[in-house]
Every structure is written in structure tokens, then in C-alpha cells.
Short mmCIF file of C-alpha atoms in Angstrom, two decimals:
data_model
loop_
_atom_site.label_atom_id
_atom_site.label_comp_id
_atom_site.label_asym_id
_atom_site.label_seq_id
_atom_site.Cartn_x
_atom_site.Cartn_y
_atom_site.Cartn_z
CA MET J 124 124.91 82.16 148.16
CA SER J 125 122.19 82.40 150.70
CA VAL J 126 119.22 84.78 150.27
CA VAL J 127 118.33 87.05 153.06
CA GLN J 128 114.72 87.60 153.71
CA THR J 129 113.20 90.34 155.67
CA GLN J 130 109.69 90.61 156.97
CA GLU J 131 107.75 93.30 158.77
CA PRO J 132 107.03 92.34 162.26
CA VAL J 133 103.52 91.32 162.91
CA ILE J 134 102.02 93.60 165.59
CA VAL J 135 99.13 93.16 167.90
CA SER J 136 95.89 94.09 166.03
CA LEU J 137 92.62 95.44 167.36
CA SER J 138 89.46 94.37 165.50
CA ASP J 139 86.91 96.79 164.17
CA ASN J 140 84.49 95.34 166.64
CA ALA J 141 86.75 95.66 169.54
CA ALA J 142 87.78 99.24 168.47
CA SER J 143 84.11 100.26 168.37
CA ARG J 144 83.39 98.63 171.87
CA VAL J 145 86.32 100.54 173.29
CA GLN J 146 84.98 103.84 171.88
CA ARG J 147 81.57 103.14 173.37
CA LEU J 148 82.88 102.23 176.80
CA ILE J 149 85.01 105.30 176.96
CA ALA J 150 82.03 107.52 175.92
CA GLU J 151 80.12 106.04 178.67
CA GLU J 152 82.88 106.82 181.26
CA GLY J 153 82.89 110.47 179.78
CA ASN J 154 86.81 110.51 179.80
CA ASP J 155 88.23 110.72 176.47
CA LYS J 156 91.78 110.16 177.95
CA LEU J 157 91.17 106.52 178.53
CA LYS J 158 92.87 103.73 176.50
CA LEU J 159 92.43 99.94 176.63
CA ARG J 160 95.35 98.28 178.17
CA VAL J 161 95.98 94.50 177.48
CA PHE J 162 98.41 92.59 179.69
CA VAL J 163 99.65 89.22 180.49
CA THR J 164 100.03 87.90 184.11
CA GLY J 165 101.13 84.59 185.60
CA GLY J 166 98.13 82.46 186.66
CA GLY J 167 95.07 80.89 185.35
CA CYS J 168 94.80 77.12 184.65
CA SER J 169 97.08 77.17 181.71
CA GLY J 170 99.87 79.31 183.21
CA PHE J 171 99.43 82.80 181.83
CA GLN J 172 96.29 85.01 182.06
CA TYR J 173 95.08 87.97 179.77
CA GLY J 174 93.86 90.97 181.42
CA PHE J 175 92.18 94.17 180.26
CA SER J 176 91.81 97.51 181.91
CA PHE J 177 91.28 101.09 181.01
CA ASP J 178 94.27 103.46 181.65
CA GLU J 179 94.86 107.29 181.21
CA GLU J 180 98.58 107.11 181.38
CA VAL J 181 100.90 105.87 178.62
CA SER J 182 104.10 104.64 180.00
CA GLU J 183 107.29 105.65 178.01
CA ASP J 184 107.93 101.99 177.17
CA ASP J 185 104.42 101.06 176.32
CA THR J 186 103.55 99.90 172.66
CA VAL J 187 100.60 102.03 171.52
CA ILE J 188 98.29 100.58 168.77
CA GLU J 189 95.68 102.83 167.24
CA HIS J 190 92.77 101.41 165.19
CA LYS J 191 89.66 103.49 164.22
CA GLY J 192 90.05 106.12 166.84
CA SER J 193 90.82 103.61 169.73
CA ARG J 194 94.12 103.16 171.38
CA LEU J 195 95.52 99.88 172.67
CA LEU J 196 98.35 99.88 175.27
CA ILE J 197 100.75 97.07 175.97
CA ASP J 198 103.73 97.02 178.37
CA PRO J 199 106.92 95.48 177.07
CA LEU J 200 106.77 92.28 179.19
CA SER J 201 103.39 91.53 178.08
CA TYR J 202 104.10 92.38 174.39
CA GLN J 203 106.57 89.46 174.12
CA TYR J 204 103.57 86.99 174.63
CA LEU J 205 101.21 88.97 172.45
CA VAL J 206 103.08 89.35 169.16
CA GLY J 207 100.77 88.56 166.34
CA ALA J 208 97.73 88.44 168.49
CA ARG J 209 94.32 89.86 167.53
CA ILE J 210 92.25 91.50 170.27
CA ASP J 211 88.38 91.20 169.52
CA TYR J 212 85.17 91.80 171.26
CA GLU J 213 82.53 89.17 171.38
CA GLU J 214 78.83 89.08 172.59
CA GLY J 215 77.16 85.79 173.21
CA LEU J 216 75.20 83.47 175.44
CA GLN J 217 77.88 83.52 177.98
CA GLY J 218 78.09 87.48 178.14
CA SER J 219 80.33 89.80 176.45
CA ARG J 220 84.07 90.10 176.57
CA PHE J 221 87.30 91.06 175.10
CA THR J 222 89.08 88.11 173.54
CA VAL J 223 92.52 87.34 172.35
CA ASP J 224 93.41 85.30 169.41
CA ASN J 225 96.97 84.57 170.17
CA PRO J 226 99.06 82.57 167.50
CA MET J 227 101.76 81.85 169.98
CA ALA J 228 99.60 80.17 172.49
CA ASN J 229 100.15 76.31 172.49
CA THR J 230 97.20 75.49 174.64
CA THR J 231 94.31 77.65 176.01
CA CYS J 232 91.77 76.79 178.74
CA GLY J 233 88.02 76.52 178.21
CA CYS J 234 87.19 79.89 179.25
CA GLY J 235 89.75 81.40 176.83
CA SER J 236 91.45 83.82 179.27
CA SER J 237 94.52 81.79 180.14
CA PHE J 238 97.01 80.10 177.99
CA SER J 239 100.54 78.55 177.81
CA ILE J 240 103.37 79.03 175.33
#
């Protein structure tokens, strides 16, 4: 007899640092309806590219992830490429930016904004 194993799906997560930065950026804009949207598009040197924008609207089919008062939006097409990913915010010598640690990515480019699966 075989054993059936179940496991909770791993959703996209937002780091504490990213959530804090999202809140600061929204406060600077003075619009508490804004949410961070992460999306995947074709392009970049590795095939797919991450994108970030602020959005007031939540579509009916968006996945909404809340962490420490910040809300992250992901459309269904992008979500399939981001399952298990962690969104972070980094500040360094090359500037500051949101980053994606994506366990599904087989390769990434040097800049970290494009990937392939």
C-alpha cells in the first residue's frame, strides 16, 4: 500500500526588510491604497524578467500576500513562475532595489532581474 503525502503549497513571501521599504515608499507617496505588484514578463538576457510597480487596484484573480502591513499583488500568469519565491529589498554599492530569490529559476543573469526556468 502506498502512502499519500500532503503538503501545504509554498507561497511567495515578502521579507521584513521588503515590507518595511514598501510601507516607507507608500508613506512618501501619501497614498495608503498602494500595494506592491510583482510580475514576470518575457525579456531580459535569460528569457524572463521580474518587474515591480505600485498599484491601487486589486484584480479579481490577483493573489494578495500580506506581511507586516504591506500587501503584495501577483497576477495568475506571473504567480506560476514565482511559487516559493522570496521578495526582498537590498541596499548596497550598486544602489537599492527589490530582489527575487526564486527557487524555480534555473539560471539568472548577473544583474539578477532576469531568469530562465
